[in-house]
Structures are given as structure tokens and as C-alpha cells.
Short mmCIF file of C-alpha atoms in Angstrom, two decimals:
data_model
loop_
_atom_site.label_atom_id
_atom_site.label_comp_id
_atom_site.label_asym_id
_atom_site.label_seq_id
_atom_site.Cartn_x
_atom_site.Cartn_y
_atom_site.Cartn_z
CA PHE A 10 5.05 17.98 7.45
CA LYS A 11 5.12 17.00 3.79
CA SER A 12 7.88 18.26 1.49
CA THR A 13 5.57 18.34 -1.53
CA PHE A 14 2.13 17.34 -2.72
CA LEU A 15 2.81 16.68 -6.41
CA TYR A 16 6.56 16.47 -6.95
CA ASP A 17 8.20 13.18 -5.94
CA ILE A 18 11.64 14.27 -4.74
CA LYS A 19 13.02 10.73 -4.33
CA GLN A 20 11.78 9.65 -7.76
CA ALA A 21 13.26 12.81 -9.31
CA GLU A 22 16.66 12.19 -7.71
CA ALA A 23 16.67 8.52 -8.74
CA ARG A 24 15.87 9.45 -12.36
CA GLY A 25 18.34 12.33 -12.67
CA HIS A 26 15.83 15.15 -12.18
CA PRO A 27 13.73 14.87 -15.34
CA PRO A 28 11.08 17.52 -16.05
CA ALA A 29 8.38 17.41 -13.38
CA SER A 30 5.77 16.39 -15.96
CA GLN A 31 7.64 13.08 -16.47
CA LEU A 32 7.26 12.03 -12.84
CA ASN A 33 4.37 10.00 -11.44
CA PRO A 34 3.17 11.74 -8.26
CA ASP A 35 0.54 9.15 -7.24
CA ASN A 36 2.38 7.91 -4.11
CA ILE A 37 3.10 11.44 -2.89
CA ILE A 38 -0.48 12.58 -3.49
CA GLN A 39 -1.89 9.50 -1.76
CA ALA A 40 0.33 10.08 1.31
CA THR A 41 -1.10 13.59 1.71
CA LEU A 42 -4.68 12.42 1.24
CA LYS A 43 -4.19 9.63 3.80
CA THR A 44 -3.01 12.20 6.34
CA ILE A 45 -6.04 14.39 5.66
CA CYS A 46 -8.30 11.35 6.03
CA GLY A 47 -6.62 10.44 9.31
CA PHE A 48 -7.17 13.97 10.64
CA LEU A 49 -10.84 13.91 9.58
CA ASN A 50 -11.39 10.62 11.42
CA SER A 51 -9.50 11.50 14.61
CA GLN A 52 -9.10 14.86 16.34
CA GLY A 53 -8.26 16.99 13.32
CA GLY A 54 -4.87 18.56 12.80
CA THR A 55 -2.64 20.77 10.71
CA LEU A 56 -0.45 19.63 7.85
CA TYR A 57 2.28 21.84 6.41
CA ILE A 58 3.13 21.10 2.79
CA GLY A 59 6.42 22.46 1.48
CA VAL A 60 8.21 21.74 4.77
CA GLU A 61 10.72 18.94 5.34
CA ASP A 62 10.43 16.58 8.33
CA ASP A 63 13.22 18.51 10.09
CA GLY A 64 11.31 21.80 9.67
CA ALA A 65 13.42 23.12 6.78
CA ILE A 66 11.44 25.05 4.18
CA TYR A 67 11.32 23.21 0.84
CA GLY A 68 8.54 25.24 -0.80
CA LEU A 69 5.87 24.48 -3.37
CA GLU A 70 7.81 25.66 -6.41
CA ASN A 71 8.41 22.13 -7.78
CA ASP A 72 4.70 21.40 -7.33
CA TYR A 73 3.93 24.56 -9.32
CA ARG A 74 6.28 23.37 -12.10
CA TYR A 75 4.46 20.03 -12.15
CA LEU A 76 1.17 21.87 -12.76
CA GLY A 77 2.59 23.96 -15.61
CA LYS A 78 4.68 26.97 -16.45
CA SER A 79 2.39 29.71 -15.12
CA SER A 80 1.04 27.89 -12.07
CA ASN A 81 0.66 29.51 -8.69
CA PHE A 82 -0.81 28.83 -5.26
CA ASP A 83 -4.40 29.23 -6.43
CA GLN A 84 -3.99 26.51 -9.07
CA TRP A 85 -2.16 24.34 -6.54
CA GLU A 86 -5.06 24.67 -4.06
CA LEU A 87 -7.61 23.92 -6.79
CA ASN A 88 -5.67 20.76 -7.63
CA LEU A 89 -5.63 19.62 -4.00
CA ARG A 90 -9.34 20.34 -3.58
CA SER A 91 -10.17 18.55 -6.83
CA ARG A 92 -8.30 15.47 -5.64
CA ILE A 93 -10.06 15.56 -2.27
CA GLU A 94 -13.40 15.71 -4.03
CA SER A 95 -12.58 12.87 -6.42
CA THR A 96 -10.83 10.47 -4.03
CA PHE A 97 -12.90 10.66 -0.85
CA LYS A 98 -16.16 8.75 -0.67
CA ASP A 99 -18.00 11.99 0.04
CA GLY A 100 -15.39 14.47 -1.11
CA ARG A 101 -17.71 17.37 -1.76
CA GLN A 102 -18.95 17.36 1.86
CA ILE A 103 -15.40 17.12 3.18
CA GLN A 104 -14.33 20.42 1.60
CA CYS A 105 -15.75 22.51 4.44
CA TYR A 106 -13.59 20.59 6.95
CA VAL A 107 -10.37 21.46 5.09
CA GLN A 108 -8.96 25.00 5.25
CA ILE A 109 -5.97 25.77 3.02
CA SER A 110 -3.84 28.88 3.30
CA LYS A 111 -0.58 30.08 1.82
CA ILE A 112 2.35 31.08 3.98
CA HIS A 113 5.44 32.76 2.53
CA ARG A 114 8.68 31.88 4.37
CA GLU A 115 12.30 32.26 3.34
CA GLY A 116 11.22 33.41 -0.11
CA LYS A 117 9.12 30.29 -0.72
CA ASP A 118 5.44 29.38 -0.59
CA ILE A 119 4.25 26.69 1.79
CA ALA A 120 0.70 25.53 2.49
CA ARG A 121 -1.02 25.18 5.83
CA VAL A 122 -3.81 22.62 5.58
CA THR A 123 -5.98 22.71 8.69
CA VAL A 124 -8.39 19.80 8.97
CA THR A 125 -11.29 19.82 11.41
CA ARG A 126 -12.48 16.60 12.94
CA ARG A 127 -15.54 15.21 11.20
CA ASN A 128 -18.41 13.54 13.05
CA HIS A 129 -19.02 11.09 10.20
CA GLU A 130 -16.43 8.55 9.08
CA SER A 131 -14.38 9.53 6.04
CA PHE A 132 -13.15 6.96 3.54
CA LEU A 133 -10.42 7.34 0.94
CA LYS A 134 -10.64 5.63 -2.44
CA ALA A 135 -8.03 2.91 -2.97
CA LYS A 136 -7.36 0.29 -5.64
CA ASN A 137 -9.76 -2.24 -4.12
CA GLY A 138 -12.49 -0.01 -2.72
CA TYR A 139 -12.31 2.47 0.15
CA GLU A 140 -9.96 2.62 3.13
CA PHE A 141 -10.32 4.17 6.57
CA TYR A 142 -7.38 6.07 8.09
CA TYR A 143 -7.00 7.22 11.66
CA ARG A 144 -4.36 9.43 13.22
CA VAL A 145 -2.40 7.90 16.13
CA GLY A 146 0.21 10.27 17.52
CA ASN A 147 2.32 11.44 14.61
CA ARG A 148 1.40 8.63 12.22
CA THR A 149 -1.59 7.73 10.10
CA ASP A 150 -2.84 4.13 10.35
CA ASN A 151 -4.98 2.21 7.90
CA ILE A 152 -7.69 0.66 10.06
CA SER A 153 -8.93 -2.77 9.00
CA ILE A 154 -12.62 -3.49 8.77
CA GLU A 155 -12.31 -5.77 11.82
CA ASN A 156 -10.99 -2.91 13.97
CA LEU A 157 -13.29 -0.21 12.63
CA PRO A 158 -16.09 -0.65 15.25
CA GLU A 159 -13.55 -0.20 18.08
CA ILE A 160 -12.16 3.00 16.54
CA ILE A 161 -15.68 4.37 16.00
CA ARG A 162 -16.57 3.68 19.64
CA GLN A 163 -13.36 5.40 20.74
CA ARG A 164 -14.18 8.42 18.55
CA ASP A 165 -17.66 8.62 20.06
CA ARG A 166 -16.23 8.58 23.58
CA GLN A 167 -13.82 11.39 22.69
CA LYS A 168 -16.76 13.54 21.52
CA GLU A 169 -18.37 13.40 24.96
#
């Protein structure tokens, strides 16, 4: 679960809830992209955006406000897909492994992002190059270059 994709709730609370356009969403966006990368590199998975860790529905409405006054789910999805394409090493090829759908619950929109396992390694752009993420249980780990061969061997065994 991720409460939002673009709207940093903690930053907003700490700054007295300024307009969404005055917040920097980079950390929140990166957390979502890391999870997607981890799913691509492990066994796949489903991420719900607009849902709190305890399962409460938060919704995407603050994300829509971040995108602009007349934003909706279609623009939100385009934004997510654009970021996938621009921040993954081979983002265009990754698009077919990521299915995004809107769910309406309790009067709010949430997103279901279903990620299929990829046979090739996926790398996410970072400040100093690219990083490799792998899903272990309910967390996403950044795998160091030293441990990458072991993870790749493990992935190959899981395919068999």
C-alpha cells in the first residue's frame, strides 16, 4: 500500500498544508518506483496507491490536485507511466509489465498497479547511476552490485 504517489502527506503536515504545487514529491515518487522495480525483479506483485498501510482508503484526490485543477485518473496514470519511462533504464519496455486500473471505494479513487515479473533485470535511475531493487517479503531492498549475481541466480532458479 502507498497512501499517495505525488502528494507528500508528512511534508504537507509539517509545512501547514500549503498548496500541493509547493510540495516536493520526489521522495514519495521514488518510493513507488522502487516498489515497482522490486516487483519487476522478483515475483511480481500488486501495489495499491491511495490506501494507507492499515488498509484505510486515502484516495488519489490530493495527487490530482498536485497535477492541476482539472486533473483526473487518466492524467494521473499518464504521469506515472511517464515517470516509469523516464526513470527506468529501459522504461519503454517495462510498460507492458505494468497494468494500472482505477478502483472507486468509499467515494474515492484508488489505483491498483499490477506488476508482472520480468525475465530481464530492471534498473531504476538514481543520483549516481542505476540501482537494482528486489522484493523480499513485504519490503523492497536495494541490492548492491556485490550481491547482484546471487540474486540473479536465485531468480533463475525460481523460473524453473
